[in-house]
XYZ file of N, CA and C in Angstrom:
858
model
N 5.320 15.020 -7.740
C 6.444 14.128 -8.002
C 6.063 12.683 -7.727
N 6.761 11.803 -8.424
C 6.671 10.375 -8.157
C 8.033 9.933 -7.637
N 8.071 9.602 -6.352
C 9.316 9.263 -5.674
C 9.433 7.759 -5.534
N 10.636 7.249 -5.711
C 10.846 5.808 -5.747
C 12.031 5.405 -4.876
N 12.131 4.108 -4.646
C 13.336 3.487 -4.113
C 13.626 2.280 -5.006
N 14.878 2.046 -5.278
C 15.234 0.975 -6.200
C 16.458 0.224 -5.679
N 16.613 -1.003 -6.140
C 17.758 -1.805 -5.731
C 17.338 -3.042 -4.963
N 18.307 -3.820 -4.552
C 18.037 -5.077 -3.870
C 17.464 -4.838 -2.476
N 16.679 -5.794 -1.979
C 16.065 -5.619 -0.653
C 17.104 -5.315 0.421
N 16.834 -4.268 1.185
C 17.738 -3.847 2.240
C 18.827 -2.905 1.785
N 18.949 -2.705 0.487
C 19.986 -1.810 -0.042
C 19.397 -0.825 -1.050
N 18.133 -0.486 -0.889
C 17.467 0.412 -1.836
C 18.036 1.830 -1.753
N 18.018 2.506 -2.882
C 18.436 3.901 -2.977
C 17.242 4.759 -3.385
N 17.259 6.049 -3.012
C 16.139 6.924 -3.369
C 16.241 7.431 -4.802
N 15.084 7.713 -5.381
C 15.063 8.264 -6.722
C 13.717 8.873 -7.031
N 13.527 9.231 -8.280
C 12.250 9.786 -8.727
C 12.043 9.466 -10.195
N 10.820 9.691 -10.652
C 10.503 9.571 -12.072
C 10.604 10.970 -12.675
N 11.547 11.148 -13.591
C 11.757 12.448 -14.221
C 10.689 12.703 -15.282
N 10.564 13.936 -15.746
C 9.580 14.239 -16.789
C 9.756 13.410 -18.057
N 10.974 12.937 -18.325
C 11.200 12.109 -19.506
C 10.796 10.656 -19.285
N 10.249 10.351 -18.088
C 9.796 9.008 -17.785
C 10.861 8.084 -17.255
N 12.112 8.550 -17.177
C 13.213 7.725 -16.705
C 13.306 7.761 -15.183
N 13.724 6.645 -14.617
C 14.045 6.634 -13.198
C 15.394 7.326 -12.988
N 15.433 8.262 -12.065
C 16.645 9.043 -11.797
C 17.025 8.921 -10.326
N 18.313 8.988 -10.047
C 18.848 8.740 -8.706
C 18.899 10.016 -7.874
N 18.487 9.905 -6.607
C 18.545 11.024 -5.656
C 19.563 10.781 -4.544
N 20.394 9.748 -4.676
C 21.286 9.367 -3.577
C 22.285 10.458 -3.216
N 22.593 11.348 -4.144
C 23.515 12.443 -3.829
C 22.818 13.589 -3.111
N 21.501 13.528 -3.036
C 20.720 14.617 -2.434
C 20.163 14.218 -1.064
N 19.618 13.007 -0.952
C 19.101 12.482 0.313
C 19.559 11.039 0.460
N 19.648 10.581 1.706
C 20.143 9.222 1.916
C 19.071 8.166 1.694
N 17.799 8.537 1.888
C 16.710 7.583 1.710
C 15.393 8.344 1.696
N 14.360 7.695 1.201
C 12.995 8.231 1.304
C 12.392 7.631 2.559
N 12.690 8.250 3.663
C 12.295 7.722 4.966
C 12.333 8.841 5.990
N 11.559 8.671 7.058
C 11.616 9.587 8.194
C 11.475 11.044 7.811
N 12.388 11.860 8.293
C 12.303 13.305 8.097
C 12.465 13.718 6.637
N 12.975 12.834 5.793
C 13.094 13.164 4.374
C 11.755 13.147 3.652
N 10.686 12.810 4.370
C 9.336 12.856 3.804
C 8.615 14.150 4.158
N 9.337 15.114 4.695
C 8.731 16.370 5.144
C 8.464 17.306 3.983
N 7.558 18.265 4.163
C 7.284 19.238 3.100
C 8.512 20.024 2.679
N 9.403 20.359 3.612
C 10.597 21.128 3.271
C 11.509 20.349 2.333
N 11.698 19.076 2.619
C 12.551 18.256 1.753
C 11.893 18.079 0.387
N 10.600 17.815 0.374
C 9.903 17.660 -0.904
C 9.988 18.932 -1.736
N 9.888 20.090 -1.079
C 9.998 21.356 -1.808
C 11.385 21.494 -2.428
N 12.405 21.060 -1.698
C 13.771 21.128 -2.243
C 13.933 20.170 -3.424
N 13.382 18.968 -3.303
C 13.484 18.008 -4.405
C 12.773 18.518 -5.658
N 11.683 19.238 -5.458
C 10.912 19.737 -6.597
C 11.680 20.780 -7.395
N 12.626 21.478 -6.758
C 13.378 22.529 -7.449
C 14.556 21.988 -8.247
N 14.894 20.725 -8.070
C 16.029 20.145 -8.779
C 15.735 20.039 -10.274
N 16.783 20.028 -11.062
C 16.657 19.717 -12.489
C 16.594 18.192 -12.594
N 15.393 17.661 -12.657
C 15.227 16.214 -12.574
C 15.899 15.474 -13.727
N 15.921 16.064 -14.900
C 16.507 15.371 -16.039
C 18.029 15.465 -16.048
N 18.607 16.199 -15.086
C 20.065 16.247 -14.948
C 20.564 15.228 -13.931
N 19.655 14.587 -13.214
C 20.042 13.588 -12.228
C 20.517 12.316 -12.921
N 21.383 11.531 -12.262
C 21.870 10.295 -12.888
C 20.733 9.331 -13.196
N 20.832 8.679 -14.344
C 19.832 7.704 -14.751
C 20.056 6.396 -13.998
N 18.974 5.816 -13.513
C 19.011 4.527 -12.833
C 18.986 3.417 -13.879
N 19.678 2.327 -13.601
C 19.556 1.138 -14.447
C 18.074 0.771 -14.517
N 17.521 0.833 -15.712
C 16.078 0.647 -15.850
C 15.622 -0.784 -15.576
N 16.587 -1.698 -15.414
C 16.260 -3.066 -15.038
C 16.329 -3.278 -13.524
N 16.687 -2.242 -12.795
C 16.817 -2.375 -11.344
C 15.456 -2.675 -10.705
N 15.484 -3.466 -9.660
C 14.262 -3.793 -8.926
C 13.602 -2.530 -8.383
N 12.260 -2.518 -8.439
C 11.481 -1.466 -7.802
C 11.280 -1.848 -6.333
N 11.854 -1.097 -5.424
C 11.645 -1.357 -4.008
C 10.409 -0.645 -3.497
N 9.988 -0.944 -2.273
C 8.907 -0.152 -1.671
C 9.349 1.305 -1.596
N 8.482 2.263 -1.913
C 8.907 3.658 -2.025
C 9.104 4.378 -0.694
N 8.878 3.699 0.405
C 9.101 4.280 1.732
C 10.017 3.349 2.513
N 11.048 3.897 3.092
C 11.976 3.094 3.878
C 11.727 3.244 5.368
N 12.215 2.279 6.120
C 12.169 2.303 7.584
C 10.762 2.599 8.115
N 9.764 1.924 7.561
C 8.381 2.125 8.010
C 8.285 1.725 9.483
N 7.741 2.616 10.285
C 7.600 2.323 11.705
C 6.305 1.593 12.008
N 5.199 2.161 11.577
C 3.874 1.577 11.795
C 3.191 1.358 10.453
N 2.734 0.142 10.236
C 1.965 -0.201 9.035
C 0.546 -0.465 9.523
N -0.252 0.608 9.553
C -1.606 0.547 10.091
C -2.601 0.236 8.973
N -3.551 -0.619 9.247
C -4.568 -0.977 8.262
C -5.959 -0.726 8.825
N -6.905 -0.512 7.919
C -8.286 -0.250 8.290
C -9.154 -1.377 7.747
N -9.894 -2.015 8.625
C -10.752 -3.113 8.210
C -12.164 -2.645 7.887
N -12.776 -3.295 6.900
C -14.198 -3.102 6.596
C -14.546 -1.641 6.333
N -13.690 -0.962 5.561
C -13.886 0.476 5.359
C -14.666 0.812 4.093
N -15.207 -0.196 3.422
C -16.141 0.007 2.317
C -17.393 -0.788 2.674
N -18.547 -0.139 2.664
C -19.774 -0.804 3.126
C -20.077 -2.056 2.320
N -19.839 -1.992 0.996
C -20.152 -3.157 0.174
C -19.164 -4.298 0.392
N -17.922 -3.971 0.795
C -16.979 -5.035 1.154
C -17.394 -5.687 2.468
N -17.841 -4.883 3.435
C -18.325 -5.458 4.692
C -19.477 -6.416 4.424
N -20.364 -6.021 3.526
C -21.526 -6.856 3.222
C -21.112 -8.183 2.602
N -20.125 -8.165 1.693
C -19.744 -9.410 1.025
C -19.054 -10.380 1.978
N -18.485 -9.871 3.070
C -17.843 -10.749 4.044
C -18.781 -11.121 5.190
N -20.017 -10.618 5.143
C -20.977 -10.945 6.184
C -20.810 -10.141 7.455
N -20.060 -9.037 7.380
C -19.813 -8.210 8.564
C -20.683 -6.953 8.525
N -20.920 -6.378 9.691
C -21.651 -5.121 9.774
C -20.712 -3.948 9.482
N -21.271 -2.879 8.953
C -20.492 -1.667 8.747
C -20.098 -1.113 10.117
N -18.816 -0.894 10.362
C -18.387 -0.461 11.698
C -18.829 0.962 12.022
N -19.066 1.193 13.311
C -19.461 2.526 13.766
C -18.272 3.476 13.843
N -17.078 2.929 13.936
C -15.854 3.722 13.927
C -14.774 2.867 13.271
N -13.658 3.469 12.847
C -12.653 2.696 12.112
C -12.153 1.475 12.877
N -12.020 0.365 12.146
C -11.447 -0.867 12.684
C -9.950 -0.844 12.380
N -9.143 -0.787 13.422
C -7.697 -0.675 13.258
C -7.017 -2.007 13.515
N -6.052 -2.340 12.678
C -5.153 -3.450 12.969
C -3.820 -3.141 12.304
N -2.783 -3.799 12.759
C -1.454 -3.557 12.205
C -0.979 -4.757 11.405
N -0.178 -4.440 10.419
C 0.441 -5.441 9.571
C 1.942 -5.392 9.864
N 2.578 -6.525 9.996
C 4.014 -6.529 10.240
C 4.757 -5.821 9.116
N 5.735 -4.998 9.466
C 6.532 -4.354 8.419
C 7.389 -5.382 7.681
N 7.519 -6.581 8.236
C 8.209 -7.646 7.526
C 7.464 -8.119 6.292
N 6.185 -7.754 6.171
C 5.400 -8.117 4.989
C 5.686 -7.203 3.804
N 6.313 -6.050 4.047
C 6.502 -5.044 3.005
C 7.449 -5.553 1.922
N 7.062 -5.329 0.677
C 7.921 -5.652 -0.459
C 7.608 -4.685 -1.590
N 8.304 -4.837 -2.713
C 8.107 -3.948 -3.840
C 6.881 -4.298 -4.661
N 6.488 -3.371 -5.504
C 5.240 -3.501 -6.269
C 5.267 -4.626 -7.285
N 6.459 -5.057 -7.695
C 6.567 -6.103 -8.713
C 7.285 -7.344 -8.186
N 7.501 -7.403 -6.882
C 8.110 -8.581 -6.280
C 7.136 -9.754 -6.312
N 7.676 -10.962 -6.283
C 6.818 -12.136 -6.169
C 6.120 -12.156 -4.815
N 4.891 -12.654 -4.800
C 4.149 -12.874 -3.558
C 4.234 -14.356 -3.207
N 4.679 -14.642 -2.003
C 4.864 -16.017 -1.563
C 3.575 -16.528 -0.921
N 3.016 -17.601 -1.476
C 1.883 -18.267 -0.842
C 2.431 -19.137 0.283
N 2.054 -18.871 1.539
C 2.668 -19.591 2.659
C 2.463 -21.098 2.562
N 3.428 -21.879 3.009
C 3.263 -23.339 3.016
C 1.984 -23.735 3.760
N 1.159 -24.531 3.128
C -0.086 -24.982 3.752
C -1.251 -24.035 3.591
N -1.024 -22.854 3.022
C -2.120 -21.898 2.849
C -3.146 -22.407 1.847
N -4.418 -22.268 2.212
C -5.512 -22.616 1.313
C -6.381 -21.410 0.972
N -6.178 -20.285 1.701
C -7.100 -19.167 1.545
C -6.372 -17.816 1.463
N -5.316 -17.763 0.659
C -4.627 -16.489 0.445
C -5.464 -15.626 -0.493
N -5.596 -14.356 -0.153
C -6.562 -13.470 -0.807
C -5.897 -12.137 -1.131
N -6.533 -11.372 -1.975
C -6.038 -10.087 -2.460
C -6.881 -8.947 -1.910
N -6.308 -7.725 -1.873
C -7.057 -6.525 -1.490
C -6.324 -5.296 -2.023
N -6.846 -4.645 -3.038
C -6.269 -3.389 -3.494
C -6.698 -2.281 -2.540
N -5.725 -1.443 -2.131
C -6.029 -0.384 -1.168
C -5.203 0.865 -1.455
N -5.775 2.013 -1.115
C -5.040 3.271 -1.158
C -4.181 3.377 0.091
N -2.874 3.546 -0.109
C -1.959 3.748 1.009
C -1.696 5.228 1.234
N -1.683 5.627 2.494
C -1.423 7.008 2.889
C -0.098 7.028 3.648
N 0.835 7.855 3.207
C 2.144 7.942 3.843
C 2.227 9.230 4.656
N 2.565 9.094 5.917
C 2.658 10.250 6.807
C 3.973 10.985 6.567
N 3.899 12.330 6.510
C 5.089 13.136 6.268
C 5.566 13.924 7.462
N 4.642 14.289 8.365
C 5.016 15.013 9.579
C 4.254 14.445 10.769
N 4.836 14.554 11.926
C 4.277 13.987 13.152
C 2.831 14.446 13.365
N 1.968 13.499 13.693
C 0.551 13.807 13.894
C 0.085 13.220 15.211
N -0.342 14.076 16.110
C -0.867 13.648 17.403
C -2.051 14.543 17.753
N -3.225 13.928 17.920
C -4.451 14.658 18.242
C -4.724 15.767 17.222
N -4.606 15.431 15.943
C -4.859 16.435 14.907
C -6.335 16.424 14.554
N -6.838 17.578 14.163
C -8.232 17.681 13.752
C -8.396 17.118 12.351
N -9.627 16.752 12.020
C -9.891 16.275 10.674
C -9.618 17.376 9.655
N -9.889 18.607 10.047
C -9.671 19.753 9.158
C -8.212 19.873 8.731
N -7.294 19.544 9.642
C -5.866 19.714 9.358
C -5.143 18.388 9.144
N -5.871 17.296 9.093
C -5.235 15.979 9.023
C -4.384 15.809 7.767
N -4.887 16.271 6.619
C -4.143 16.062 5.384
C -2.858 16.878 5.327
N -2.718 17.865 6.210
C -1.459 18.613 6.286
C -0.301 17.704 6.693
N -0.618 16.590 7.315
C 0.412 15.674 7.817
C 0.701 14.533 6.845
N 0.072 14.545 5.688
C 0.236 13.483 4.690
C 1.308 13.888 3.691
N 2.266 12.977 3.452
C 3.305 13.216 2.448
C 2.805 12.874 1.057
N 2.033 11.789 0.956
C 1.545 11.366 -0.346
C 0.845 10.029 -0.266
N 0.687 9.418 -1.433
C -0.149 8.218 -1.546
C 0.565 7.153 -2.370
N 0.170 5.913 -2.157
C 0.742 4.802 -2.905
C -0.289 3.683 -2.995
N -0.046 2.749 -3.895
C -0.876 1.558 -4.007
C -0.382 0.522 -3.001
N -1.320 -0.134 -2.324
C -0.995 -1.233 -1.418
C -1.840 -2.446 -1.804
N -1.218 -3.612 -1.837
C -1.961 -4.864 -1.942
C -1.928 -5.488 -0.544
N -3.039 -5.355 0.179
C -3.122 -5.862 1.551
C -3.524 -7.339 1.504
N -2.561 -8.176 1.155
C -2.848 -9.606 1.051
C -3.209 -10.193 2.412
N -4.035 -11.233 2.382
C -4.555 -11.833 3.604
C -4.611 -13.346 3.447
N -4.300 -14.071 4.510
C -4.579 -15.513 4.544
C -5.815 -15.664 5.423
N -6.960 -15.915 4.803
C -8.237 -15.834 5.509
C -8.379 -16.884 6.605
N -7.822 -18.074 6.418
C -7.912 -19.070 7.484
C -7.132 -18.598 8.705
N -5.937 -18.041 8.483
C -5.148 -17.523 9.592
C -5.861 -16.350 10.262
N -6.545 -15.550 9.443
C -7.186 -14.333 9.938
C -8.478 -14.607 10.710
N -9.294 -15.536 10.198
C -10.671 -15.651 10.677
C -11.010 -16.976 11.348
N -10.226 -18.000 11.101
C -10.530 -19.305 11.665
C -9.631 -19.590 12.871
N -9.967 -20.613 13.635
C -9.180 -20.898 14.831
C -9.280 -19.756 15.813
N -8.156 -19.189 16.183
C -8.152 -18.058 17.124
C -8.519 -16.739 16.453
N -8.544 -16.717 15.109
C -9.036 -15.537 14.403
C -8.249 -14.275 14.642
N -6.950 -14.297 14.323
C -6.098 -13.137 14.564
C -5.797 -12.425 13.246
N -6.278 -11.194 13.130
C -6.099 -10.447 11.890
C -4.628 -10.215 11.579
N -3.834 -9.832 12.578
C -2.424 -9.545 12.324
C -1.729 -10.786 11.767
N -2.052 -11.941 12.310
C -1.452 -13.192 11.844
C -1.819 -13.470 10.398
N -3.053 -13.175 10.026
C -3.496 -13.433 8.658
C -3.034 -12.413 7.645
N -2.488 -11.288 8.117
C -2.115 -10.197 7.214
C -0.607 -10.003 7.081
N 0.185 -10.718 7.890
C 1.598 -10.353 8.047
C 2.591 -11.324 7.448
N 2.123 -12.288 6.655
C 3.054 -13.236 6.041
C 4.062 -12.475 5.167
N 5.244 -13.042 5.024
C 6.256 -12.429 4.164
C 5.678 -12.142 2.784
N 5.957 -10.946 2.262
C 5.533 -10.436 0.941
C 4.050 -10.111 0.873
N 3.322 -10.107 1.996
C 1.889 -9.814 1.982
C 1.596 -8.310 2.059
N 2.613 -7.478 1.762
C 2.381 -6.038 1.765
C 3.113 -5.315 0.649
N 2.868 -5.656 -0.628
C 3.479 -4.887 -1.719
C 3.039 -3.429 -1.676
N 4.010 -2.528 -1.799
C 3.762 -1.084 -1.765
C 4.439 -0.450 -2.977
N 3.768 0.534 -3.589
C 4.389 1.243 -4.698
C 3.626 1.052 -6.003
N 4.274 1.297 -7.133
C 5.720 1.374 -7.320
C 6.365 2.685 -6.877
N 5.572 3.717 -6.687
C 6.120 5.002 -6.264
C 5.216 5.626 -5.217
N 5.764 6.622 -4.557
C 5.015 7.497 -3.660
C 4.652 8.740 -4.458
N 3.362 8.960 -4.653
C 2.890 10.146 -5.366
C 2.679 11.254 -4.339
N 3.364 12.370 -4.503
C 3.248 13.443 -3.526
C 1.833 14.007 -3.508
N 1.474 14.528 -2.359
C 0.097 14.938 -2.083
C -0.450 15.928 -3.101
N 0.399 16.795 -3.634
C -0.076 17.809 -4.576
C -0.612 17.205 -5.867
N -0.228 15.952 -6.182
C -0.700 15.319 -7.408
C -2.021 14.573 -7.222
N -2.497 14.518 -5.978
C -3.780 13.870 -5.684
C -4.616 14.850 -4.866
N -5.221 15.833 -5.515
C -5.939 16.875 -4.778
C -7.128 16.356 -3.980
N -7.737 15.245 -4.419
C -8.879 14.690 -3.694
C -8.723 13.177 -3.577
N -8.264 12.688 -2.418
C -8.090 11.242 -2.268
C -9.402 10.472 -2.214
N -10.520 11.190 -2.170
C -11.832 10.519 -2.109
C -12.539 10.464 -3.465
N -11.767 10.495 -4.538
C -12.381 10.379 -5.873
C -11.481 9.566 -6.799
N -10.937 8.470 -6.279
C -9.982 7.662 -7.029
C -10.552 6.283 -7.334
N -10.562 5.908 -8.595
C -10.930 4.548 -8.959
C -9.813 3.586 -8.597
N -10.182 2.391 -8.161
C -9.179 1.371 -7.843
C -9.700 0.007 -8.279
N -8.792 -0.858 -8.709
C -9.184 -2.115 -9.329
C -8.115 -3.177 -9.102
N -8.513 -4.426 -9.275
C -7.574 -5.547 -9.166
C -8.034 -6.690 -10.056
N -7.069 -7.314 -10.729
C -7.328 -8.466 -11.590
C -6.429 -9.628 -11.183
N -6.930 -10.845 -11.353
C -6.129 -12.061 -11.195
C -6.220 -12.824 -12.500
N -5.060 -13.059 -13.108
C -4.998 -13.757 -14.397
C -5.950 -13.137 -15.413
N -6.021 -11.811 -15.420
C -6.816 -11.090 -16.401
C -8.284 -10.934 -16.066
N -8.744 -11.570 -15.003
C -10.149 -11.437 -14.602
C -10.257 -10.337 -13.546
N -11.090 -9.350 -13.813
C -11.239 -8.237 -12.879
C -12.205 -8.618 -11.765
N -11.679 -8.678 -10.555
C -12.486 -8.998 -9.382
C -12.904 -7.747 -8.619
N -12.017 -6.767 -8.528
C -12.321 -5.550 -7.773
C -12.373 -4.360 -8.709
N -13.371 -3.514 -8.507
C -13.538 -2.316 -9.320
C -14.335 -1.322 -8.483
N -13.641 -0.468 -7.742
C -14.324 0.425 -6.806
C -13.831 1.844 -6.903
N -14.223 2.650 -5.931
C -13.829 4.050 -5.889
C -13.719 4.487 -4.442
N -12.700 5.278 -4.144
C -12.496 5.720 -2.764
C -13.624 6.613 -2.264
N -14.489 7.075 -3.163
C -15.635 7.889 -2.741
C -16.596 7.097 -1.862
N -16.524 5.767 -1.922
C -17.446 4.945 -1.140
C -16.834 4.451 0.175
N -15.686 4.994 0.550
C -15.136 4.666 1.867
C -16.129 5.038 2.962
N -16.201 4.227 4.000
C -17.017 4.581 5.166
C -16.376 5.763 5.882
N -15.063 5.706 6.058
C -14.307 6.780 6.714
C -13.219 7.236 5.752
N -13.237 8.521 5.395
C -12.279 9.060 4.446
C -10.894 9.226 5.038
N -9.942 9.584 4.173
C -8.542 9.678 4.578
C -8.351 10.668 5.724
N -8.935 11.852 5.622
C -8.755 12.864 6.676
C -9.294 12.362 8.006
N -10.451 11.705 7.976
C -11.023 11.166 9.210
C -10.102 10.102 9.796
N -9.559 9.243 8.954
C -8.693 8.168 9.447
C -7.433 8.715 10.110
N -6.776 9.676 9.456
C -5.559 10.247 10.038
C -5.869 10.890 11.382
N -6.952 11.658 11.437
C -7.340 12.301 12.685
C -7.667 11.272 13.759
N -8.448 10.263 13.395
C -8.874 9.238 14.355
C -7.678 8.473 14.914
N -6.804 8.017 14.026
C -5.641 7.249 14.492
C -4.751 8.106 15.374
N -4.603 9.376 15.025
C -3.711 10.260 15.795
C -4.219 10.516 17.205
N -5.499 10.216 17.454
C -6.023 10.355 18.813
C -5.726 9.121 19.660
N -5.264 8.060 19.032
C -4.974 6.817 19.744
C -3.491 6.484 19.785
N -2.728 7.048 18.857
C -1.276 6.861 18.836
C -0.676 7.956 17.975
N 0.556 8.330 18.251
C 1.223 9.334 17.443
C 1.658 8.715 16.117
N 1.309 9.369 15.039
C 1.773 8.972 13.711
C 3.050 9.742 13.402
N 4.025 9.032 12.864
C 5.338 9.625 12.612
C 5.689 9.537 11.130
N 6.617 10.396 10.679
C 6.999 10.369 9.268
C 7.416 8.967 8.824
N 6.836 8.530 7.718
C 7.129 7.209 7.195
C 6.132 6.150 7.587
N 5.253 6.441 8.527
C 4.181 5.492 8.832
C 3.246 5.386 7.625
N 2.683 4.208 7.432
C 1.788 3.959 6.298
C 0.430 3.507 6.814
N -0.620 4.097 6.258
C -1.994 3.686 6.563
C -2.586 3.083 5.302
N -3.008 1.825 5.380
C -3.702 1.180 4.271
C -5.191 1.270 4.565
N -5.944 1.930 3.684
C -7.238 2.495 4.050
C -8.456 1.610 3.801
N -8.253 0.338 3.483
C -9.385 -0.550 3.265
C -9.600 -0.856 1.795
N -10.395 -1.883 1.543
C -10.554 -2.378 0.172
C -12.013 -2.390 -0.250
N -12.285 -2.162 -1.542
C -13.650 -2.276 -2.050
C -14.036 -3.744 -2.226
N -15.282 -4.020 -2.607
C -15.712 -5.413 -2.765
C -14.988 -6.104 -3.914
N -15.070 -7.448 -3.876
C -14.471 -8.235 -4.940
C -13.327 -9.110 -4.491
N -13.114 -9.225 -3.177
C -12.056 -10.099 -2.688
C -12.466 -11.553 -2.900
N -11.489 -12.433 -2.842
C -11.769 -13.848 -3.059
C -12.721 -14.432 -2.045
N -12.621 -13.966 -0.805
C -13.503 -14.433 0.262
C -14.964 -14.162 -0.053
N -15.231 -13.101 -0.807
C -16.609 -12.703 -1.090
C -17.203 -13.312 -2.337
N -16.417 -14.121 -3.077
C -16.944 -14.735 -4.295
C -17.852 -15.921 -3.931
N -18.718 -16.281 -4.857
C -19.610 -17.437 -4.668
C -19.522 -18.334 -5.905
N -18.745 -19.436 -5.826
C -17.994 -19.910 -4.660
C -16.729 -19.076 -4.424
N -16.168 -19.206 -3.238
C -14.973 -18.449 -2.902
C -13.806 -18.851 -3.808
N -12.944 -17.883 -4.072
C -11.778 -18.090 -4.928
C -10.553 -17.572 -4.189
N -9.492 -18.370 -4.151
C -8.279 -17.938 -3.467
C -7.061 -18.142 -4.372
N -5.981 -17.487 -4.007
C -4.782 -17.496 -4.830
C -4.065 -18.842 -4.777
N -3.461 -19.183 -5.909
C -2.638 -20.372 -6.030
C -1.292 -19.969 -6.629
N -0.242 -20.749 -6.395
C 1.040 -20.453 -7.043
C 0.898 -20.429 -8.564
N 1.650 -19.530 -9.188
C 1.652 -19.457 -10.647
C 0.650 -18.489 -11.231
N -0.004 -17.696 -10.412
C -0.960 -16.717 -10.916
C -0.337 -15.323 -10.967
N -1.037 -14.410 -11.648
C -0.577 -13.026 -11.729
C -1.666 -12.073 -11.263
N -1.313 -11.196 -10.358
C -2.205 -10.124 -9.925
C -1.770 -8.819 -10.574
N -2.732 -8.053 -11.049
C -2.509 -6.688 -11.498
C -3.508 -5.806 -10.776
N -3.044 -4.659 -10.295
C -3.920 -3.766 -9.551
C -3.454 -2.337 -9.728
N -4.386 -1.406 -9.555
C -4.015 -0.017 -9.731
C -5.022 0.943 -9.142
N -4.572 2.192 -9.020
C -5.405 3.288 -8.502
C -5.169 4.503 -9.381
N -6.247 5.160 -9.787
C -6.134 6.378 -10.586
C -5.154 7.353 -9.941
N -4.299 7.944 -10.751
C -3.341 8.967 -10.333
C -2.205 8.431 -9.458
N -2.349 7.211 -8.968
C -1.399 6.723 -7.969
C -0.448 5.667 -8.529
N -0.924 4.807 -9.434
C -0.013 3.848 -10.029
C -0.592 2.456 -10.153
N 0.229 1.536 -10.678
C -0.177 0.152 -10.878
C 0.903 -0.795 -10.366
N 0.459 -1.967 -9.937
C 1.350 -3.025 -9.488
C 1.104 -4.295 -10.302
N 2.061 -5.219 -10.202
C 1.894 -6.545 -10.777
C 2.732 -7.516 -9.949
N 2.121 -8.611 -9.520
C 2.851 -9.627 -8.769
C 2.538 -11.015 -9.296
N 3.535 -11.871 -9.234
C 3.370 -13.286 -9.536
C 3.364 -14.049 -8.217
N 2.487 -15.024 -8.092
C 2.440 -15.823 -6.868
C 3.343 -17.045 -7.011
N 4.083 -17.343 -5.940
C 5.003 -18.483 -5.947
C 4.735 -19.352 -4.721
N 5.132 -20.594 -4.812
C 4.857 -21.591 -3.776
C 5.883 -21.481 -2.661
N 5.423 -21.082 -1.477
C 6.319 -20.950 -0.342
C 6.912 -22.261 0.117
N 6.195 -23.352 -0.061
C 6.711 -24.662 0.335
C 7.944 -25.024 -0.484
N 7.901 -24.698 -1.763
C 9.052 -24.974 -2.636
C 10.247 -24.119 -2.244
N 9.978 -22.848 -1.924
C 11.079 -21.954 -1.542
C 11.718 -22.411 -0.245
N 10.904 -22.914 0.679
C 11.427 -23.332 1.974
C 12.354 -24.537 1.831
N 12.088 -25.375 0.852
C 12.901 -26.574 0.651
C 14.178 -26.256 -0.111
N 14.195 -25.115 -0.821
C 15.332 -24.794 -1.679
C 16.577 -24.486 -0.842
């Protein structure tokens, strides 16, 4: 299944993509795609519904992030060896963990705000992993049992905030709209092997990133197991698993986002996003 949330920010409703390709409403069945509603039992019940009998959603409605009430937005740094090389970093001996503010979360087609004064806003296409059941000290063998599904994440970064001055990754990753997720949550059964997915990103039609999850340093099962040994993962938590090479920071000369550009990105089997960049300074004055 492809599960969605739609509507204005803060008032999203749950839904799905029916076999006829239409967005259909699930609000009469579940209150949201969040928390315990991401469990295997709930997904099994949703799968038995007559999807084409569900109410049709206004097809012009905003696409919201497909997971609500995200508790932890965990990210993995330098998880592709060739991306580490382009940034001048060593391949890590174990996963590099950092968190992104959940305030950065937005929909797959929402505008991305370039922060006032930003000179080094950058892109990163990543496979997102959504937790469906509580995971604490789980083995790698059973780690994927705790995964509800997958989504596309654009892990945007302001490199000066991240790496210069005091060099705080969370600060450089957490600006408003720096975490587009979606457009849908693809349930785990539709992605039998998360380590064989092509992923790509373009800016204004130029393809900068073109990679495959097969080249991750640490695969999805390892990441879920590793993180669960350091903190409990709960339903609705999201893990953004790292990006392949081709970020703006790694270009020669470096290239960064400016207002008025368009990003397109996607992952095989998982979906595609599109965002327009807008000037945060202008919005702040409005």
